[in-house]
Coordinates of C-alpha atoms and ligand atoms in Angstrom, one line a residue:
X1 CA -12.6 61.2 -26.2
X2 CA -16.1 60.4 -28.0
X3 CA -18.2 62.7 -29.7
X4 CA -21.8 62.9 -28.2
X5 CA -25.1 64.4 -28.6
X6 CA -27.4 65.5 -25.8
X7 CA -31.0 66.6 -27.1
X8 CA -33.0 68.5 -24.9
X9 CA -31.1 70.9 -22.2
X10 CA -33.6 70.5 -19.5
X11 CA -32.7 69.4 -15.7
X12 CA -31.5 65.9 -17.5
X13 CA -30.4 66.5 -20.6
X14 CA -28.1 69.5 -19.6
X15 CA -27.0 67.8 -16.6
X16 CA -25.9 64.4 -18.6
X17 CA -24.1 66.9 -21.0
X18 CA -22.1 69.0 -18.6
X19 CA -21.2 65.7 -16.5
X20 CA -20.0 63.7 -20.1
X21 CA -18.3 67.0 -21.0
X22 CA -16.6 66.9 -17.2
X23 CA -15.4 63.2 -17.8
X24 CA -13.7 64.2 -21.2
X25 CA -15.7 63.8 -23.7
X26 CA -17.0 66.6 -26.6
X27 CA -20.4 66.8 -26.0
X28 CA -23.0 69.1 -28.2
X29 CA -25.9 69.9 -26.4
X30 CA -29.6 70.9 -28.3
X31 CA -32.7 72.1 -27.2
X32 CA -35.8 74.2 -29.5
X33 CA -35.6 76.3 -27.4
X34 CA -33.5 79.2 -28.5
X35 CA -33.6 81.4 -25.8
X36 CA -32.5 79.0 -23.6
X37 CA -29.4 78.1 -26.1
X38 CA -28.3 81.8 -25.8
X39 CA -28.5 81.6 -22.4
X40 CA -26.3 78.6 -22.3
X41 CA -24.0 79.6 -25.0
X42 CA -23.1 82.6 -22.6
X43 CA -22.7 80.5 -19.5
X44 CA -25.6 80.9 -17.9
X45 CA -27.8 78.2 -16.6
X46 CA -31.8 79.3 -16.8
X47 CA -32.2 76.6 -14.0
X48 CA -32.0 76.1 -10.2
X49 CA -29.6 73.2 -9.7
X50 CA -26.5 72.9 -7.3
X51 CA -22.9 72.4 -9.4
X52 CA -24.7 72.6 -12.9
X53 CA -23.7 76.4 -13.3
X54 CA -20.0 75.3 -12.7
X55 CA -19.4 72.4 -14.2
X56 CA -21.3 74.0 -17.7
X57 CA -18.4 76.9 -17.3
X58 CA -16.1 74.7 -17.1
X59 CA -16.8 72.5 -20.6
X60 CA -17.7 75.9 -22.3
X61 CA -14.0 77.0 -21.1
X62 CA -12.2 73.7 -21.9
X63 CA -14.5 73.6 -25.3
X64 CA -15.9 70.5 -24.6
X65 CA -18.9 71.5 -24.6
X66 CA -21.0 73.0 -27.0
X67 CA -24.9 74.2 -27.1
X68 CA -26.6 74.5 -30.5
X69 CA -30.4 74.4 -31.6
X70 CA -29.8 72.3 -34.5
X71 CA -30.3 68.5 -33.8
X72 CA -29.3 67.4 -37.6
X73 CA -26.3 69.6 -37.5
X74 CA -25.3 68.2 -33.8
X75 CA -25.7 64.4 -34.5
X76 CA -23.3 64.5 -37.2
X77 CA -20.3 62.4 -36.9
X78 CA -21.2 61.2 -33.4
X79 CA -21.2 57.8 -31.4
X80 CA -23.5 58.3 -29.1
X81 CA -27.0 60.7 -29.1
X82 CA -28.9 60.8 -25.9
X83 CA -32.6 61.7 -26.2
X84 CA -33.6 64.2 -22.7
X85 CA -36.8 65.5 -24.4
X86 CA -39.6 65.8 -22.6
X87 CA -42.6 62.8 -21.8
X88 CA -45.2 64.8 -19.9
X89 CA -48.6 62.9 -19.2
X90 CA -51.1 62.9 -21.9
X91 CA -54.4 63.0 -21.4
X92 CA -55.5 59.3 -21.1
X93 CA -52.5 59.5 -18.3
X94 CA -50.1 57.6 -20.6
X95 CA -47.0 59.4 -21.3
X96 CA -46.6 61.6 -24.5
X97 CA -44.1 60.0 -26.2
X98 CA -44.7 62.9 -29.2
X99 CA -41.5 65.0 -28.3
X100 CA -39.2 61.7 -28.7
X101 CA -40.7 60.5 -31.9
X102 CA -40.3 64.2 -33.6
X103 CA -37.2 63.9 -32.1
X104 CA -36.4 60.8 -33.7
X105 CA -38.0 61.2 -37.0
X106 CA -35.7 64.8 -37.3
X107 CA -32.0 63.0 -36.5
X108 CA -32.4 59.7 -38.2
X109 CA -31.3 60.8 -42.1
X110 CA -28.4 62.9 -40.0
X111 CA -26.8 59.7 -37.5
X112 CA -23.4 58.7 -38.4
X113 CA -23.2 54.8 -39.3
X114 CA -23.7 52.7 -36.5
X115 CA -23.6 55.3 -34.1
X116 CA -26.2 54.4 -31.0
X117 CA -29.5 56.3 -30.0
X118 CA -30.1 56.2 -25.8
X119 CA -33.4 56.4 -24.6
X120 CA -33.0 58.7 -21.1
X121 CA -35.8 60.0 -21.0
X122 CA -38.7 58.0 -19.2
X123 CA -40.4 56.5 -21.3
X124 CA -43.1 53.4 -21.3
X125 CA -42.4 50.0 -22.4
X126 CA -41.7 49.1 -26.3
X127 CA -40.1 52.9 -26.4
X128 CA -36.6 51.9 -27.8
X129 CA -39.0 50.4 -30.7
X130 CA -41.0 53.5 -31.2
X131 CA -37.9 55.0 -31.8
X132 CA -36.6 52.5 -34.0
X133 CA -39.1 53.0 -36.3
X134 CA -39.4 56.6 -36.4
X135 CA -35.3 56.9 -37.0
X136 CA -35.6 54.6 -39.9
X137 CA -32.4 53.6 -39.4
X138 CA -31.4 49.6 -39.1
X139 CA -28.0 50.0 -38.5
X140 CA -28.7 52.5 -35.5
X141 CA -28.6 50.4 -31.7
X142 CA -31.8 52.0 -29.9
X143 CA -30.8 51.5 -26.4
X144 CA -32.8 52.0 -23.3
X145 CA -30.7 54.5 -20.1
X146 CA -33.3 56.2 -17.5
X147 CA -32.1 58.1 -15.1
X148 CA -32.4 58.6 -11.8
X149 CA -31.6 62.0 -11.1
X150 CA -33.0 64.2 -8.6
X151 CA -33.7 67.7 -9.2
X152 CA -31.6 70.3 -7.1
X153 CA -28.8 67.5 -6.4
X154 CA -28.7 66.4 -9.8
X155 CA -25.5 66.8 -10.8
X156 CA -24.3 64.9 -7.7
X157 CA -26.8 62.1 -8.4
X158 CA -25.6 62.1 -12.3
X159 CA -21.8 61.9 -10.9
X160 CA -22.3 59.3 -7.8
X161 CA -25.3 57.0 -8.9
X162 CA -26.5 53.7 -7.1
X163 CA -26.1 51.8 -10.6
X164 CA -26.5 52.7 -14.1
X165 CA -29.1 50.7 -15.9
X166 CA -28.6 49.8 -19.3
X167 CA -30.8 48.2 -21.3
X168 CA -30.2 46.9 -24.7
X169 CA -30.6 44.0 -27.4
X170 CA -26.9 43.1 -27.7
X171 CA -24.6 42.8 -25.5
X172 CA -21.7 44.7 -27.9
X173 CA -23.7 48.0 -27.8
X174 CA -24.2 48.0 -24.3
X175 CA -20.6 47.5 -23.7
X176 CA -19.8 50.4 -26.0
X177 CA -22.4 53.1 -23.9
X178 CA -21.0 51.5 -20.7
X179 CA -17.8 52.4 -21.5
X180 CA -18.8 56.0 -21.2
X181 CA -19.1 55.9 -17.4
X182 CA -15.9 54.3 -16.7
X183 CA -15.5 57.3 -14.4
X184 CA -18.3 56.3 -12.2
X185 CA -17.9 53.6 -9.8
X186 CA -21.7 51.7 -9.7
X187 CA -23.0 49.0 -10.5
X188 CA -24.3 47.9 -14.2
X189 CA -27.4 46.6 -14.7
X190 CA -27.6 45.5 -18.3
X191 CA -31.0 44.1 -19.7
X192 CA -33.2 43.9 -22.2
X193 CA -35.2 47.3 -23.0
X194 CA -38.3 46.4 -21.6
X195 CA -36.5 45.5 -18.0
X196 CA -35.0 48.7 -18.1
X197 CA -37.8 50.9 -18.6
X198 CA -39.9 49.1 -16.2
X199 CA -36.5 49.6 -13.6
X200 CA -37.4 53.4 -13.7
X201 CA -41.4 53.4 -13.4
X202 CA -41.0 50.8 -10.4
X203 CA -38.3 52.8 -8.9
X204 CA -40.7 56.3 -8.9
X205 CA -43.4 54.2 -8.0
X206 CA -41.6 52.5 -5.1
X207 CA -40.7 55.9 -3.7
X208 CA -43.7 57.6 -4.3
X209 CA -45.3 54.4 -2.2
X210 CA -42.9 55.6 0.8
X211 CA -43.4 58.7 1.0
X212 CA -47.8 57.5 0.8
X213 CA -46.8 55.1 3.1
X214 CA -45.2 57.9 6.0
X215 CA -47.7 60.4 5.1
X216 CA -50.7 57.5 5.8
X217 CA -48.7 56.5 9.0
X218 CA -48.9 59.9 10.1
X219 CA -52.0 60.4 9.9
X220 CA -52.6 57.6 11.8
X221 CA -50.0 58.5 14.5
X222 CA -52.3 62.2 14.2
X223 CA -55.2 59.9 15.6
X224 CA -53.3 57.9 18.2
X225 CA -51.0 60.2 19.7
X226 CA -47.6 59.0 18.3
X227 CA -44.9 61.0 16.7
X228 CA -44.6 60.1 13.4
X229 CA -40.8 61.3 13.1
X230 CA -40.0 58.8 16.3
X231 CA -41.6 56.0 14.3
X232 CA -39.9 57.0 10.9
X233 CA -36.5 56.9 12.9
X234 CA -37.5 53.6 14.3
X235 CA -38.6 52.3 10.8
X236 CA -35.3 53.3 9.1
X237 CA -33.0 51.9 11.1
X238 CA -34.2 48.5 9.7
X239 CA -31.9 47.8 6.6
X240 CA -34.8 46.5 5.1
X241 CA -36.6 49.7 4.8
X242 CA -33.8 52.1 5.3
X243 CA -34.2 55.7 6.5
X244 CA -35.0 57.8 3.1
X245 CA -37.4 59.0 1.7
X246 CA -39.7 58.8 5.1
X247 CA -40.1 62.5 5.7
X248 CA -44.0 63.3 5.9
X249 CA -45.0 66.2 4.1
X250 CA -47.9 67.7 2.0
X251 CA -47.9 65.0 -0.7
X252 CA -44.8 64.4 -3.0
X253 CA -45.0 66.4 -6.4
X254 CA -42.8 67.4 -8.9
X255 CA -42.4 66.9 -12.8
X256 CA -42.1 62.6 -12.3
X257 CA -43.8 61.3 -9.4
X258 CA -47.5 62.5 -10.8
X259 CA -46.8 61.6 -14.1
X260 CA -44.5 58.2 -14.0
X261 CA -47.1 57.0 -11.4
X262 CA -50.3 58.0 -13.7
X263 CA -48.6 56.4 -16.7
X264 CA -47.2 53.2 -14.8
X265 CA -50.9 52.3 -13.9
X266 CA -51.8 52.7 -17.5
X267 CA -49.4 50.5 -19.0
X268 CA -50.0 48.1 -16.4
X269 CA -54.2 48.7 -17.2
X270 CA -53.0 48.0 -21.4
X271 CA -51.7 44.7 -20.6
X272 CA -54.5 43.6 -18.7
X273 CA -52.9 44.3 -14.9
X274 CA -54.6 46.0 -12.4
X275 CA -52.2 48.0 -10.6
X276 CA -54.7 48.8 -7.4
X277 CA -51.6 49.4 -5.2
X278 CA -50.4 52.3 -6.9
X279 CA -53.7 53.9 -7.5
X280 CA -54.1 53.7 -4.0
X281 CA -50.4 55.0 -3.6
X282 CA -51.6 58.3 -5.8
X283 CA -55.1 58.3 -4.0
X284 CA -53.4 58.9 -0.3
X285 CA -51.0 61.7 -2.2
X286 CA -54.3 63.6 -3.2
X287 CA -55.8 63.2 0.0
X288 CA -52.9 64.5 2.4
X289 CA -53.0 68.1 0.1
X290 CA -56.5 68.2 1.5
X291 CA -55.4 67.3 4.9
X292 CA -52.8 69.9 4.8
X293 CA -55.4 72.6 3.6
X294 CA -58.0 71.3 6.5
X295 CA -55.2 71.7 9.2
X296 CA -54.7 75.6 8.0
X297 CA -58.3 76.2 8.0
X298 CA -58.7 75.0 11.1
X299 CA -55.9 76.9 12.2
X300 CA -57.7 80.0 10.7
X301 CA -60.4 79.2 12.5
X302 CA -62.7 77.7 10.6
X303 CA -62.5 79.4 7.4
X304 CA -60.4 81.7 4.9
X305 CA -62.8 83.3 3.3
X306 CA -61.9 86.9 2.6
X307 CA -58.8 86.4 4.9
X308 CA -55.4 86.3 3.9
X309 CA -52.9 83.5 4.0
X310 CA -49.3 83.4 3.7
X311 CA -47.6 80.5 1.7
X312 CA -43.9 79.9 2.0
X313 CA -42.5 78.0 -0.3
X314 CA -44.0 77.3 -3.7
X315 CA -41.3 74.9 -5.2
X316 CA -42.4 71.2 -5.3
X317 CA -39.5 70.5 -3.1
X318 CA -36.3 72.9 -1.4
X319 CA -33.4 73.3 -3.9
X320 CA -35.0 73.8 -7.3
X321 CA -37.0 76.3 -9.1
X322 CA -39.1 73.6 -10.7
X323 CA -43.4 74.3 -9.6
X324 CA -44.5 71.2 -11.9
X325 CA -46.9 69.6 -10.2
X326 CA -45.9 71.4 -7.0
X327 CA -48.0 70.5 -3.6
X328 CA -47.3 74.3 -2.9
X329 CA -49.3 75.5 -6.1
X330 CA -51.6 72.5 -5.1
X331 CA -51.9 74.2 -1.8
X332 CA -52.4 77.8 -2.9
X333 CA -54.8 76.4 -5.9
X334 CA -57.2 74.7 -3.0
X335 CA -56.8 78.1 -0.1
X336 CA -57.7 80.1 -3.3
X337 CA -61.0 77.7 -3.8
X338 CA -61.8 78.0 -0.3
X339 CA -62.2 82.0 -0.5
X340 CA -58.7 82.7 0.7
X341 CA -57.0 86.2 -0.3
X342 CA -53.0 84.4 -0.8
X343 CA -49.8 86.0 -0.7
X344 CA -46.6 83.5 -1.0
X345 CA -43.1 83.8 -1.0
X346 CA -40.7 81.9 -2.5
X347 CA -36.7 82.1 -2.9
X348 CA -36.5 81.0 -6.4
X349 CA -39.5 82.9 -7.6
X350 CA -39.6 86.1 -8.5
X351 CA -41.8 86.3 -11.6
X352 CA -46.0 86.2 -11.4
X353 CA -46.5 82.2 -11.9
X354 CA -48.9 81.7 -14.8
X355 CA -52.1 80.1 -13.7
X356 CA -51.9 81.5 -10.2
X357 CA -53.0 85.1 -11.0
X358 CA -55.2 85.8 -8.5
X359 CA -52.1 85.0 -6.0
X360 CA -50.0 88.0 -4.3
X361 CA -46.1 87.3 -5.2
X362 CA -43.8 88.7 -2.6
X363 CA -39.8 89.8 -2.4
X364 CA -39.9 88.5 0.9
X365 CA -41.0 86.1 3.3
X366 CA -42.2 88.9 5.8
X367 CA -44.1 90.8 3.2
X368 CA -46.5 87.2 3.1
X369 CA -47.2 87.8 6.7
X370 CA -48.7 90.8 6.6
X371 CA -52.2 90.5 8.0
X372 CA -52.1 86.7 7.4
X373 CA -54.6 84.9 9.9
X374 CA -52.5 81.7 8.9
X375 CA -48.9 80.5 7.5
X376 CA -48.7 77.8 5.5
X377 CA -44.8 76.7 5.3
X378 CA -45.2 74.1 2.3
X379 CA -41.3 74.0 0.7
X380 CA -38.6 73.0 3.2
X381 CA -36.3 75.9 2.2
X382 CA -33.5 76.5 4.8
X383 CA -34.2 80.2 5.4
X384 CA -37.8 79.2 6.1
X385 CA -36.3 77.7 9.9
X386 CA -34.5 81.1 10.5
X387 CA -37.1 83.6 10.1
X388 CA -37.5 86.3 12.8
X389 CA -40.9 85.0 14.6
X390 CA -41.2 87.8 16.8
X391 CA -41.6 89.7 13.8
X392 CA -43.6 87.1 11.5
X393 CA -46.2 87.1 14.9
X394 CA -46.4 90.8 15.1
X395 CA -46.9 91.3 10.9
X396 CA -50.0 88.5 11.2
X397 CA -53.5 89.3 12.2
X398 CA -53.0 86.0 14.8
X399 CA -49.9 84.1 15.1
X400 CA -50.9 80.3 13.3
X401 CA -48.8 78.3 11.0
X402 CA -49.4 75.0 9.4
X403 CA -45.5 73.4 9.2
X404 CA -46.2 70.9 6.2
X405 CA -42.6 69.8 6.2
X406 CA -42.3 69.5 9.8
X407 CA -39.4 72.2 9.3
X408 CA -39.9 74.2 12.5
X409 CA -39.6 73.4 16.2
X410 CA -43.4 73.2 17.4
X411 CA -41.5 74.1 21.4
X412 CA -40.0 77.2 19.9
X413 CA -43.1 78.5 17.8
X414 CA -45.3 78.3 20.6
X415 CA -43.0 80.3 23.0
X416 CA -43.6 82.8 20.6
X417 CA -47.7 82.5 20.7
X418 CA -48.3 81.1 17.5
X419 CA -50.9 78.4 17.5
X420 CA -48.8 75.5 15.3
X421 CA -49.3 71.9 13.4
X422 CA -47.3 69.9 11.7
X423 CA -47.8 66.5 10.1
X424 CA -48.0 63.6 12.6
X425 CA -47.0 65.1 15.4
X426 CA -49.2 65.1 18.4
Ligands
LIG1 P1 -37.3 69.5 -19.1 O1 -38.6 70.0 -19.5 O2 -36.5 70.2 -18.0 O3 -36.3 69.6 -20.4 C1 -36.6 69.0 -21.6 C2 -36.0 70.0 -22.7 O4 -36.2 69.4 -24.0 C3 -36.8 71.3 -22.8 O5 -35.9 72.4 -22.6 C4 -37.4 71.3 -24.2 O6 -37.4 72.6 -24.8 C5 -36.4 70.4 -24.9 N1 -36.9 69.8 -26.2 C6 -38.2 69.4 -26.5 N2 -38.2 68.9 -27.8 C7 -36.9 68.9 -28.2 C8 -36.3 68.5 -29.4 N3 -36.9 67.9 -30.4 N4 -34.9 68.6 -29.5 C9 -34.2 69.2 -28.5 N5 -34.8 69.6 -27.4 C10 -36.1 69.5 -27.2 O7 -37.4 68.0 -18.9 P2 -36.5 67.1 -17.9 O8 -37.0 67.3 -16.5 O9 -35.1 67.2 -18.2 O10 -37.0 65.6 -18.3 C11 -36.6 65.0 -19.5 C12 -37.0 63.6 -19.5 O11 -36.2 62.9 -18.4 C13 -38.4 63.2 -19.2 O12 -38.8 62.0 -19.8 C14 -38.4 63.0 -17.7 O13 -39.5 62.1 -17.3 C15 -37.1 62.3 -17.5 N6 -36.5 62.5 -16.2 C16 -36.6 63.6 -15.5 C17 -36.0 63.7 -14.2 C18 -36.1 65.0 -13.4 O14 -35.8 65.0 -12.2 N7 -36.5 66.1 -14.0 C19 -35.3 62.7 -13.7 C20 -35.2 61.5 -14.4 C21 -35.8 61.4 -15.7
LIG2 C1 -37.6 61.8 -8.3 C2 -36.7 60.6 -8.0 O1 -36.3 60.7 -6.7 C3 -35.5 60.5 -9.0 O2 -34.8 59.3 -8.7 C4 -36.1 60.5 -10.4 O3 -35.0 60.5 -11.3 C5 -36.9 61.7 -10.7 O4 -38.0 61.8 -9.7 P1 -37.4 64.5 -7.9 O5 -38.7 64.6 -8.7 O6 -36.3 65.4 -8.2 O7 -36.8 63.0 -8.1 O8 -37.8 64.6 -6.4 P2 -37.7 63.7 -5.1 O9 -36.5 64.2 -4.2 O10 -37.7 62.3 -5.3 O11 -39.0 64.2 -4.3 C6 -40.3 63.9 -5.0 C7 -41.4 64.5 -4.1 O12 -41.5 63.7 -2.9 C8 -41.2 65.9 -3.6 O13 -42.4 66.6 -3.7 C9 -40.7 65.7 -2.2 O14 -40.9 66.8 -1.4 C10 -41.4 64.5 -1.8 N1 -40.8 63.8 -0.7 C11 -39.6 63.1 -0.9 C12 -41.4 63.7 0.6 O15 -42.5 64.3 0.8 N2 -40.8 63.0 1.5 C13 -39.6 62.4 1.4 O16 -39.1 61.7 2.3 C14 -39.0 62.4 0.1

């Protein structure tokens, strides 16, 4: 059993804690924020995530683990402390590295002797050296351990990864941090640092490429007549491009994509590279939110102004509560330009979002309806493909939805009268 720290209880840090806890080991998990702590102290998880709610019962039960808001107090005595804080974008577009370095700066009187500081948060190049300074503390390895977690199967991600990437300047400590995955059967990748951070920026930006890539082919299957979810089949049966990640949609969003793209081309821009691929990655993301939008007006007619349109969905993806950088809000921000009086509906929301005052929150997807001239389906929830559309036609002023995940049967909506579009499909 080793003793660990986990700062920051966020989607990764509380994840990694719970999972370490689940393989055995005593794990202390931090975050500033105290309400959260009391939350988690109790046994309840303040976030949306399949398995997490469990498996943190489970280590509060076996006392494995342990939450606490004290990072000095929780990194005494322990081998390894992971850092999970938050690296939003700044700005300039680089990423703030100010939550790691206070971070830092806070633990590195407290470590225990040549204990090991991991790096897991994403972070730009040269990080596990901004850290090294701001512990002050030579005999402390920095080593460098993104992750590649998704939010809403994260703890299934943590616990079945494609490979673990280690990065690291000797070879003995990233032996020692390896051996805390024994559990896991992937692949190793050990490296130096700087390979290991660029690993996780050029695996967000290769993703966030695919999904550009389907949502540009669909729009030019829109102008041709194909059927972009034939061609995406046809595409990922090829082992070289394999079938993921190739669902159109309104633009990919969330708390990494926007950010780890934005900060990739600016640390490519400070050594002298320009990365025009990726800006033109981000610059087809931005335009399919407007395409979306455009598709709904049209489907209002022409315009929203002074009309009401329902949104379902305002999550930046099924299966989490997380709205950062959501192509819902995106979506509701850009109706709500355009004139448009919005009411949305969302399963994980059930608070007024801040920033999105002027939007009508409802308890339930038929309350959005109501004297909607358009639906705009935006988050791919589940419940979303088993609503009653006799019902959702007869609440509208005109039966029209705009299926931005290509959720819904375009055969079945029409039998009911609605006019309906979806993305790349004729
Ligand atoms: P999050 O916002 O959900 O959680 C971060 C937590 O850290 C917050 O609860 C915050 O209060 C806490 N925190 C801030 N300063 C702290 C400090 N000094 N000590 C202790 N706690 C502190 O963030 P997240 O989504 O878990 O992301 C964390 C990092 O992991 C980011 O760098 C992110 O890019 C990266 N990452 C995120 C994902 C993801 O899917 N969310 C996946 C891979 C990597
Ligand atoms: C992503 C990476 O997948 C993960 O490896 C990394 O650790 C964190 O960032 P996440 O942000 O949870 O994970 O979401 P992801 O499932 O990757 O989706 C990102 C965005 O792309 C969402 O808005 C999603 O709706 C969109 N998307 C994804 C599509 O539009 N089509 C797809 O085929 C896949």
């Amino acid at each position: 059993m080793t003793r660990i720290a986990v700062l920051g209880a966020g989607y990764v840090g509380l994840t990694t804690a719970a999972c370490l806890a689940h393989f055995g080991h005593q794990v202390i998990c931090t975050d500033v924020n105290e309400e959260r702590i009391a939350a988690l102290v109790n046994g309840v998880v303040p976030i949306v995530e399949a398995e997490l709610p469990e498996l943190v019962r489970e280590g509060l039960s076996n006392g494995l683990l342990s939450f606490s808001t004290d990072n000095a107090d929780a990194v005494h005595g322990v081998e390894f402390t992971f850092l999970c804080v938050p690296t939003p974008q700044s700005p300039s577009g680089r990423a703030d590295m100010s939550y790691i370095e206070a971070a830092a700066r806070e633990i590195g009187p407290h470590l225990a002797r040549e204990s090991i500081v991991v790096n897991k948060s994403t972070v730009p190049v040269g990080s596990t050296k901004v850290v090294e300074r701001a512990l002050r503390r030579p005999d402390v390895a920095v080593l460098s351990n993104p992750e590649f977690l998704r939010e809403g199967s994260a703890v299934h991600d943590f616990l079945h990864p494609d490979r673990i990437v280690i990065g690291a300047e000797s070879e003995a400590s990233a032996v020692r941090l390896s051996a805390l995955f024994l559990r896991l059967s992937a692949p190793v990748v050990v490296t130096d640092p700087a390979s290991a951070e660029t690993i996780k920026y050029a695996a967000n930006a290769f993703l966030a490429t695919k999904v550009s890539f389907i949502n540009a082919v669909a729009a030019l299957c829109e102008a041709v007549g194909a059927d972009v979810r034939q061609v995406a089949l046809g595409l990922g049966y090829d082992r070289r491009i394999g079938p993921e990640f190739l669902r159109p949609g309104p633009g990919w969003g969330g708390s990494c994509f926007p950010k780890d793209t934005a900060a990739l081309i600016r640390i490519a821009e400070d050594a002298g590279y320009d990365f025009g691929l990726l800006a033109g990655v981000v610059a087809v993301n931005e335009e399919q939110h407007q395409r979306v939008v455009a598709k709904a007006v049209e489907l209002a007619g022409g315009s929203v102004q002074d009309r009401v349109v329902g949104v379902l969905g305002l999550t930046f993806k099924a299966g989490t509560d997380d709205m950062r950088n959501s192509p819902a809000v995106e979506i509701v921000r850009h109706l709500i330009r355009l004139g448009a009086i919005v009411k949305a509906y969302d399963p994980t929301v059930r608070e007024p979002v801040a920033g999105l005052d002027d939007v009508e929150l409802c308890q339930d997807p038929y309350a959005a309806c109501e004297g909607a001239v358009v639906m705009v389906l935006a988050t791919e929830w589940d419940e979303f493909r088993w609503l009653d559309f006799d019902k959702v036609s007869g609440l509208m002023e005109r039966p029209a939805l705009m299926d931005c995940r290509n959720l819904l049967e375009g055969a079945m909506l029409r039998r009911f009268g609605f006019e309906y579009k979806a993305v790349g499909i004729p």
